[in-house]
Coordinates of C-alpha atoms in Angstrom, one line a residue:
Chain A
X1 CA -10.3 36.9 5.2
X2 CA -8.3 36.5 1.9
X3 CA -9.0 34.8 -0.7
X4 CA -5.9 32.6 0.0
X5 CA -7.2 31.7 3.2
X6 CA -10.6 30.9 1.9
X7 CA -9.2 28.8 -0.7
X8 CA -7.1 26.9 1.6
X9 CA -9.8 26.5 4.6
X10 CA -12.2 24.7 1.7
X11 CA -9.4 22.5 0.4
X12 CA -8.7 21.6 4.0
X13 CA -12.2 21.0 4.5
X14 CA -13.0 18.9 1.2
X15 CA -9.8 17.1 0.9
X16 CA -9.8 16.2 4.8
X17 CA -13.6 14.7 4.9
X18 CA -13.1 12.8 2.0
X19 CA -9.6 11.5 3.8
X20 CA -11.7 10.9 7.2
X21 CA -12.6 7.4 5.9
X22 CA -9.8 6.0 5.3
X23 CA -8.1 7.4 8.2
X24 CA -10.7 5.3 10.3
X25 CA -9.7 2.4 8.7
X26 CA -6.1 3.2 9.1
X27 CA -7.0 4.1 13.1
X28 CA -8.9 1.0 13.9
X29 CA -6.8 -1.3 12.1
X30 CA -4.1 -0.1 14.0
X31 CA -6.2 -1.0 17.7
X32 CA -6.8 -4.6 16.2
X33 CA -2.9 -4.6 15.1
X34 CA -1.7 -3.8 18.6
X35 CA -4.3 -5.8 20.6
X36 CA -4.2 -9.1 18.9
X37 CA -7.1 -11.6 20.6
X38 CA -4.9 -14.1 23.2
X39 CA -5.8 -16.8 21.4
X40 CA -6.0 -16.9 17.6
X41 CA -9.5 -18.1 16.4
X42 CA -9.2 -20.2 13.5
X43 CA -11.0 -19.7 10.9
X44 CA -13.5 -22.3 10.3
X45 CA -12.9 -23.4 6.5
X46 CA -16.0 -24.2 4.2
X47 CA -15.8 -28.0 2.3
X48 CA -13.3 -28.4 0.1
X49 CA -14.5 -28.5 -3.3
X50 CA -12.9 -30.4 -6.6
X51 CA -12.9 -29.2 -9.9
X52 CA -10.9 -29.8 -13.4
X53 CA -8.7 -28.1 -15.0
X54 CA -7.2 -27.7 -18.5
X55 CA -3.2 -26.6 -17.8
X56 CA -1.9 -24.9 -20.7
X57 CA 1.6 -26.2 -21.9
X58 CA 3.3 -22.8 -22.9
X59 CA 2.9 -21.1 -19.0
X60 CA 6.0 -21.9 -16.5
X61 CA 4.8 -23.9 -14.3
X62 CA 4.5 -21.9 -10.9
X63 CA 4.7 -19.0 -12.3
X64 CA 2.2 -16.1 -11.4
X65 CA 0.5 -16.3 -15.7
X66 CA -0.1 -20.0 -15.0
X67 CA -1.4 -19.1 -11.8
X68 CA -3.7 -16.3 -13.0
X69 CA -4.7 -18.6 -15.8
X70 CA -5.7 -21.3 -13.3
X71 CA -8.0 -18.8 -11.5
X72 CA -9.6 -17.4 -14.8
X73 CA -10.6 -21.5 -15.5
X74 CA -12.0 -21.7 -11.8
X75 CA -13.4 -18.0 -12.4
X76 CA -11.6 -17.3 -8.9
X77 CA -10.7 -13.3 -8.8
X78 CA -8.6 -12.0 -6.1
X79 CA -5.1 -11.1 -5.5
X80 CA -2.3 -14.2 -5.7
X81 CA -0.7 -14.5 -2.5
X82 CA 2.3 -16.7 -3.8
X83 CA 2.8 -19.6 -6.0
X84 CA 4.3 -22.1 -4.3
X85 CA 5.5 -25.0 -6.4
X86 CA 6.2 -28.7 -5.0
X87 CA 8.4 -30.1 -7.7
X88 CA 8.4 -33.5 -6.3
X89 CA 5.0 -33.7 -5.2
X90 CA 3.9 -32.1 -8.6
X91 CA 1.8 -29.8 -6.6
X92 CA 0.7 -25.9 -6.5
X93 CA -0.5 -24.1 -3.6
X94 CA -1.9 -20.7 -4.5
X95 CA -3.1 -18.6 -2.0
X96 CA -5.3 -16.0 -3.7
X97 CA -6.8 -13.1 -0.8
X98 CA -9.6 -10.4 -1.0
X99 CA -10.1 -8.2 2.2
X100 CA -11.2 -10.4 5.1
X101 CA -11.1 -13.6 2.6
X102 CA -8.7 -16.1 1.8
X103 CA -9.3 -18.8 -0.6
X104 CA -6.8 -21.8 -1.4
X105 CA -6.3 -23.1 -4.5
X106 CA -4.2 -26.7 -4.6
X107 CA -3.4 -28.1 -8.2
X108 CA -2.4 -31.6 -8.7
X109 CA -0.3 -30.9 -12.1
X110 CA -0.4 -34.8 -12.7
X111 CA -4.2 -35.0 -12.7
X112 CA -4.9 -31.4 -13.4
X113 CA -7.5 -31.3 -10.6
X114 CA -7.9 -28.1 -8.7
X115 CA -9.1 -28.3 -4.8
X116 CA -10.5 -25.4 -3.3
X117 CA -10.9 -24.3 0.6
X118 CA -12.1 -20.9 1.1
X119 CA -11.8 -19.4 4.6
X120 CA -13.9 -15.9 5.7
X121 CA -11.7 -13.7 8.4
X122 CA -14.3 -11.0 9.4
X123 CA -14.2 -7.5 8.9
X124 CA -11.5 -7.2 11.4
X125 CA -9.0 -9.2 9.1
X126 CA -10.2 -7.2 6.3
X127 CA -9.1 -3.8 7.9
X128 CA -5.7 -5.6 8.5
X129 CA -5.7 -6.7 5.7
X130 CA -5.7 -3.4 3.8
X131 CA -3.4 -1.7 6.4
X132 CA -0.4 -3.7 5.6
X133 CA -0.9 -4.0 1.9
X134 CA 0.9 -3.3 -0.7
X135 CA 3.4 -4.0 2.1
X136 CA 7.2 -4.6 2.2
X137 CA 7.0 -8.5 1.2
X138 CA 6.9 -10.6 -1.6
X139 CA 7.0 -6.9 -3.9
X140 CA 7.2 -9.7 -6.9
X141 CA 3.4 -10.4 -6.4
X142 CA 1.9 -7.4 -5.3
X143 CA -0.9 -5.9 -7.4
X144 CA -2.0 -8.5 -9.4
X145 CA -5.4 -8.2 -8.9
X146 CA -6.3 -4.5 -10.5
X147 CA -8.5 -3.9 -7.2
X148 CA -5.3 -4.2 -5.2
X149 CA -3.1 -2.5 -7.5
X150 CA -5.6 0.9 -6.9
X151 CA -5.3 0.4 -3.9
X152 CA -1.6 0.5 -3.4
X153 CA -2.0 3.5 -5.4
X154 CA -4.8 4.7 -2.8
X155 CA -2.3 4.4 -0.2
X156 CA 0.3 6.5 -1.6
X157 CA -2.9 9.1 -2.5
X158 CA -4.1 8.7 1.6
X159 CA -0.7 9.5 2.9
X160 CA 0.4 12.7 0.4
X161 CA -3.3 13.7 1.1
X162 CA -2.8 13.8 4.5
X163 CA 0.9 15.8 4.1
X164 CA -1.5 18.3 2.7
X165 CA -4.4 18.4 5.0
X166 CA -1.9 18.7 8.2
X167 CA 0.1 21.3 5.9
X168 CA -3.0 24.0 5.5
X169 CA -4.1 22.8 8.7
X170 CA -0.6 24.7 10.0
X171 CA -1.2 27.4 7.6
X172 CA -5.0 27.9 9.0
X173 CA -3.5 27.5 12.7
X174 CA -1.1 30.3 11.8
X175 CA -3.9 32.7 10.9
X176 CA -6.2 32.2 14.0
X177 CA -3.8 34.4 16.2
X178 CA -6.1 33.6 19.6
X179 CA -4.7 30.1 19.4
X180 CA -1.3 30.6 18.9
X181 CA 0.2 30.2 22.1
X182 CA -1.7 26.9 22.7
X183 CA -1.0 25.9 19.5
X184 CA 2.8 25.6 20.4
X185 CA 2.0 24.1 23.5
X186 CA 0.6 21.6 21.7
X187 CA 2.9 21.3 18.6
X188 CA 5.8 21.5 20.9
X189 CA 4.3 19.1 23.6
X190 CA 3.3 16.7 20.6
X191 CA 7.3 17.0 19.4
X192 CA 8.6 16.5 22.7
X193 CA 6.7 12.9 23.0
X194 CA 7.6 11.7 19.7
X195 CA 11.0 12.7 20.0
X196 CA 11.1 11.1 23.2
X197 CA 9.7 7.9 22.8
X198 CA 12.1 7.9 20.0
X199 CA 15.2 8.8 21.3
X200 CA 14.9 6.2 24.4
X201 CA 14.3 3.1 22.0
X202 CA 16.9 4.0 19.7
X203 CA 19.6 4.7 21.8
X204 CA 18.8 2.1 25.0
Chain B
X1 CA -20.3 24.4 20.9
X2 CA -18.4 25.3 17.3
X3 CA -16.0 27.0 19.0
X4 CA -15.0 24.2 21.2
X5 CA -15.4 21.8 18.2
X6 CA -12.3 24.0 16.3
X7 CA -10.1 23.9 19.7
X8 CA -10.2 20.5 20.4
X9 CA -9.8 19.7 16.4
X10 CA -7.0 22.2 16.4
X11 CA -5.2 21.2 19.1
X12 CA -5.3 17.6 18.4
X13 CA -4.1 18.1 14.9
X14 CA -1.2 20.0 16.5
X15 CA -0.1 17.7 18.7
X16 CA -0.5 14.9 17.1
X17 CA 1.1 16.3 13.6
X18 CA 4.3 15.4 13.9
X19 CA 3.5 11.0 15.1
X20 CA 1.2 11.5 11.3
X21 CA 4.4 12.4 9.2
X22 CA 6.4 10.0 11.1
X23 CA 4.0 7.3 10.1
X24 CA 3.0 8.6 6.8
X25 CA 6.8 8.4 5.8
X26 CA 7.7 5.2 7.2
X27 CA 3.9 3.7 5.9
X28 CA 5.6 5.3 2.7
X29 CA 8.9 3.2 3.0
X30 CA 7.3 0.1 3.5
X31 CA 5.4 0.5 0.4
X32 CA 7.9 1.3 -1.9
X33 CA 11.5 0.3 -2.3
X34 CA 13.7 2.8 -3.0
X35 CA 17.4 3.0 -3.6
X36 CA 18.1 6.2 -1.7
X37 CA 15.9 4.4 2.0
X38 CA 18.0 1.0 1.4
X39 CA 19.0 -0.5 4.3
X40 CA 19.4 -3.9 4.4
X41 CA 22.3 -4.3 2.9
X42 CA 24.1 -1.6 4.6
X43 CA 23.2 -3.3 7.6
X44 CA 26.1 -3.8 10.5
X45 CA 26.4 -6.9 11.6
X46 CA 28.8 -8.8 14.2
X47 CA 28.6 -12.3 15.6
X48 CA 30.5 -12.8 19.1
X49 CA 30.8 -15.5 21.7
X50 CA 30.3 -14.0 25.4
X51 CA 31.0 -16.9 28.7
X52 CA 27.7 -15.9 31.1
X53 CA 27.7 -16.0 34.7
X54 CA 25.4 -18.3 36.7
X55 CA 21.4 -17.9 36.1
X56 CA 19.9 -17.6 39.2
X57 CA 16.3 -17.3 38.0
X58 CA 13.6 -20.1 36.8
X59 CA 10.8 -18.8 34.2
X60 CA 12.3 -18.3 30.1
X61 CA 11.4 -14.3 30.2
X62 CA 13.6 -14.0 33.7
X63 CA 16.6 -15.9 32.6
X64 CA 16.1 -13.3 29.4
X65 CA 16.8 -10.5 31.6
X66 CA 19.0 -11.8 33.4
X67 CA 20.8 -12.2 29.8
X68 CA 20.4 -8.9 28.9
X69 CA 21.7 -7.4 31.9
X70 CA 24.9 -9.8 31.6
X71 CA 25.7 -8.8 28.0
X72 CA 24.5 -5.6 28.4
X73 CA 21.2 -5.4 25.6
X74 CA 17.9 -3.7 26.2
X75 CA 15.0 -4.1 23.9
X76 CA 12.0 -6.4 23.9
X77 CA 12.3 -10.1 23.7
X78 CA 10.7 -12.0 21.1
X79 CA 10.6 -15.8 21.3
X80 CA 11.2 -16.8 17.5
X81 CA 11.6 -20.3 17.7
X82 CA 10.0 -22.9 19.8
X83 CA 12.5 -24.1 22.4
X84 CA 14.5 -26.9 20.8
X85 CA 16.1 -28.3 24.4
X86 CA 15.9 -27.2 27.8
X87 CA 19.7 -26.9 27.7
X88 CA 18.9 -24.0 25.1
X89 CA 17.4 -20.4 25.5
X90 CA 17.0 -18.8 22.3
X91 CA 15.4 -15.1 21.5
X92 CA 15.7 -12.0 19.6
X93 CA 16.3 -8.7 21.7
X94 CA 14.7 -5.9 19.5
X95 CA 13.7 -2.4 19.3
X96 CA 14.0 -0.3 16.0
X97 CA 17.3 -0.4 14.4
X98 CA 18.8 -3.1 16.0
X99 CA 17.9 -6.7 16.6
X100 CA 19.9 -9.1 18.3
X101 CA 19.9 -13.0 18.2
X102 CA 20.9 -14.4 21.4
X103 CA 21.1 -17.9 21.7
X104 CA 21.9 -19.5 25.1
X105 CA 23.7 -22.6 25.8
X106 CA 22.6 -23.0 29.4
X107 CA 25.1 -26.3 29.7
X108 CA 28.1 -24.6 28.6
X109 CA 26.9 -21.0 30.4
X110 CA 27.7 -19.3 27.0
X111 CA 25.6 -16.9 24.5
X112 CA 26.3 -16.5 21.0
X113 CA 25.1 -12.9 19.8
X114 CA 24.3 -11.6 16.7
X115 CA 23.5 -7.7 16.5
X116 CA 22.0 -6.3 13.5
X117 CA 21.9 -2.4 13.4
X118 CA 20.3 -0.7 10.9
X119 CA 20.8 2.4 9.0
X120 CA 18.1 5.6 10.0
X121 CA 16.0 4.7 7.0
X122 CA 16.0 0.8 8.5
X123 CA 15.1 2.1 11.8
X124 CA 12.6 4.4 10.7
X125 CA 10.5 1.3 9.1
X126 CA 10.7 -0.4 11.9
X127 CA 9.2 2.6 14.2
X128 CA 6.0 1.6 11.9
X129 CA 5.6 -2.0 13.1
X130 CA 7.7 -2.1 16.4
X131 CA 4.7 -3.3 19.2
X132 CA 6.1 -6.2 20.5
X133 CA 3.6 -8.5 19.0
X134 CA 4.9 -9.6 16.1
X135 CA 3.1 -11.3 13.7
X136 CA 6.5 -14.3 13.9
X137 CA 6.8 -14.7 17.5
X138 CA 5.9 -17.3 19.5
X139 CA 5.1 -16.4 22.7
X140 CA 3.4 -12.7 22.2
X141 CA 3.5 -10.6 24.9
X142 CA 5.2 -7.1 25.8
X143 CA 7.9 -7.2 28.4
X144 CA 10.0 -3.7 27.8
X145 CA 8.3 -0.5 29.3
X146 CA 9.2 1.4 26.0
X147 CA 7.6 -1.0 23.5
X148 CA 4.0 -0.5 26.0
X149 CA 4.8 3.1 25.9
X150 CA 5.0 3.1 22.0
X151 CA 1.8 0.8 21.2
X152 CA 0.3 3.0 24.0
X153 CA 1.4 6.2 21.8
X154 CA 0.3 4.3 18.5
X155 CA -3.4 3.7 20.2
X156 CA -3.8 7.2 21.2
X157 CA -2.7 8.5 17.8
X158 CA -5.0 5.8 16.6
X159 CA -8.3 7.9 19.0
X160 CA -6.6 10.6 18.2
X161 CA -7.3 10.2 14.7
X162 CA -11.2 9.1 15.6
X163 CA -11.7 12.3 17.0
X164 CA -10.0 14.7 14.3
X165 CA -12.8 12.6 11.9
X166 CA -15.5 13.0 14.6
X167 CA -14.9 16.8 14.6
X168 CA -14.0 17.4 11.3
X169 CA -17.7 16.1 10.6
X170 CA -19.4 18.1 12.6
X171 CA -17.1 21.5 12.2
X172 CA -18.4 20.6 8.4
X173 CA -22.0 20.4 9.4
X174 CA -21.7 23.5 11.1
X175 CA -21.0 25.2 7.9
X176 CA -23.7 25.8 6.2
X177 CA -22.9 27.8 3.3
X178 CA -20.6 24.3 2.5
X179 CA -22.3 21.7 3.6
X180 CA -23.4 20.5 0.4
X181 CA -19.7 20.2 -0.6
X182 CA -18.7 18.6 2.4
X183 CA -21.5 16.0 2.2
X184 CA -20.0 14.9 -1.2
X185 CA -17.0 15.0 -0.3
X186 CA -17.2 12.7 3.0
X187 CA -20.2 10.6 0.7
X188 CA -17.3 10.0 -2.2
X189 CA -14.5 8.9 0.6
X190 CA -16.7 6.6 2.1
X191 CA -18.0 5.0 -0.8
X192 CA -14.3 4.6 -2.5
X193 CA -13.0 3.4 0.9
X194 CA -15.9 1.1 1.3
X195 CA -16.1 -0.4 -2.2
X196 CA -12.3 -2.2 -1.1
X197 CA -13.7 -2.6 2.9
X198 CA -17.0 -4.3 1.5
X199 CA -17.2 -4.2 -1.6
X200 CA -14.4 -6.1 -3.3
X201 CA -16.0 -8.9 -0.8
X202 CA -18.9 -9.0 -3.6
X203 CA -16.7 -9.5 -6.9

């Protein structure tokens, strides 16, 4: 065997187990994606609790700084959601997430009193919850929190880590000559359904 | 036994290699915005009046397809608003690439359309998130054979992906002479992935 082969077979091997659990997530959040429960359970929320709060005057209001700041005072972490800002009610809404978590943070600007409703989703929410973020909406907000910042990041990592676990995978394929003809079979096959599948819901 | 192992992980990494790089790249798209994959505003858009003939059917999904048929559209129907009159029928016909708002006036028998069709990089997105149960609609439940087939296709890549893990693991335990690596390796994956899974749950 050369020492080409070698070298790929081990990073195939090391870079693919340490892959595997991510993919899992990836794989079962996908079955809980596509096989949403008929009827939604709703989270039961835990008692609202009040608190003060000191509202600095140099932040925007409604913007994400103020919002951050808000959270330090409440010593809240998490990533913000959204700010939503009621102008005439003089109200903020911040919705501020952790895997399978979502906490709600309401600020009465005229009072400066901060009510809190936390809600726990279940490890089946916080699967979901990592599959779909960083995610394609509200970019402006996205990574706030450092955790979920690495995670984006981790994302990116998963999916060029897997480009190069299926590459050497072909590479290793192409070297055990006993399988090739399968091999095709089941490239080709594998081509042949996605292509399909494809091809029909596009062009119907 | 290790033999077998290395088939089965072979040929399921074969056959499913090319539904990973299609959801790789579009997980990819959705991730990041780039200039060169926009597709939004190239979109192509038309808005059109069409007279209907007569409905001869009774439930909301039926009258739908009856729609469809009439105008021509094939896709899945998603019920995006909560029916304002029962002189109204109001849906969105979709499949990647294109989505069409129809919106029925069942008094005057006639539909107003609008069909958005995306670009390849638009429809490519889509291909990600297309299974008919939308986290918007109203009413979820899939009524076009393709979008079954495709959440069908997304599930088995989904076990598909189980059981590359599964052997991976134990083609790795096999090897002796690198099991110490491999223990490392899968021990470090598991505890990054689990510190966000659990672990950011404790902070």
């Amino acid at each position: 065997m050369t020492s080409v082969r070698l070298w790929t077979r081990d990073l195939h091997l090391y870079v693919g187990l340490f892959l595997s659990p991510f993919l899992l997530v990836f794989a079962v959040s996908t079955w809980v994606l596509n096989h949403p429960p008929a009827e939604r359970k709703i989270p039961v929320p835990s008692p609202v609790e009040s608190r003060t709060l000191t509202l600095a005057d140099d932040a925007k209001v409604g913007s994400l700084a103020q919002a951050r700041g808000i959270l330090d005072q409440l010593q809240l972490t998490g990533e913000i959601d959204n700010v939503r800002h009621n102008t005439k009610a003089g109200r903020l809404v911040i919705p501020v997430s952790r895997p399978g978590e979502l906490t709600t943070v309401e600020v009465d600007l005229k009072s400066s009193t901060a009510t809190l409703s936390h809600q726990a989703e279940g490890m089946a929410a916080a699967l979901v919850y990592l599959h779909k973020r960083p995610g394609p909406h509200l970019i402006q907000f996205r990574g706030n929190w450092i955790y979920m910042a690495i995670w984006g990041w981790l994302t990116d990592a998963v999916v060029y880590a897997t480009v190069f676990v299926t590459a050497t995978g072909l590479y290793l394929w192409w070297a055990y000559k006993s399988e090739r003809t399968t091999g095709w079979v089941m490239l080709i096959t594998g081509l042949l359904t996605v292509g399909g599948l494809v091809g029909a819901m596009v062009s119907a | 036994m290790k033999s077998w192992l290395l088939k089965i992980h072979l040929w399921l990494g074969l056959y499913f290699l090319i539904f990973l790089w299609l959801f790789s790249a579009s997980g990819l798209l959705l991730n990041h915005h780039w200039d060169f994959a926009e597709f939004w505003t190239n979109r192509r858009q038309t808005t059109a009046q069409h007279a209907l003939k007569p409905l001869n059917t009774q439930s909301d999904l039926d009258r739908a397809n009856e729609v469809m048929r009439q105008l021509n559209l094939a896709g899945e129907v998603e019920w995006t608003a909560s029916r304002p009159t029962d002189q109204r029928l109001d849906f969105r016909v979709a499949r990647p690439g294109r989505n069409v708002e129809v919106k029925v006036d069942l008094t005057a028998m006639s539909a107003s359309v609008q069909d958005v069709q995306l670009n390849g990089w638009g429809s490519l997105r889509a291909l990600h998130t297309f299974n008919g149960v939308g986290a918007n609609a109203t009413r979820a439940e899939r009524d076009w054979n393709l979008t079954k087939l495709w959440t069908f296709a997304m599930d088995a890549l989904a076990a598909g992906l189980v059981a590359l893990v599964v052997t991976s693991v134990l083609l790795a335990w096999e090897r002796r002479d690198r099991r110490r690596g491999a223990v490392l390796a899968f021990a470090a994956g598991c505890l990054v992935c689990g510190f966000f899974v659990v672990g950011l749950g404790w902070l």
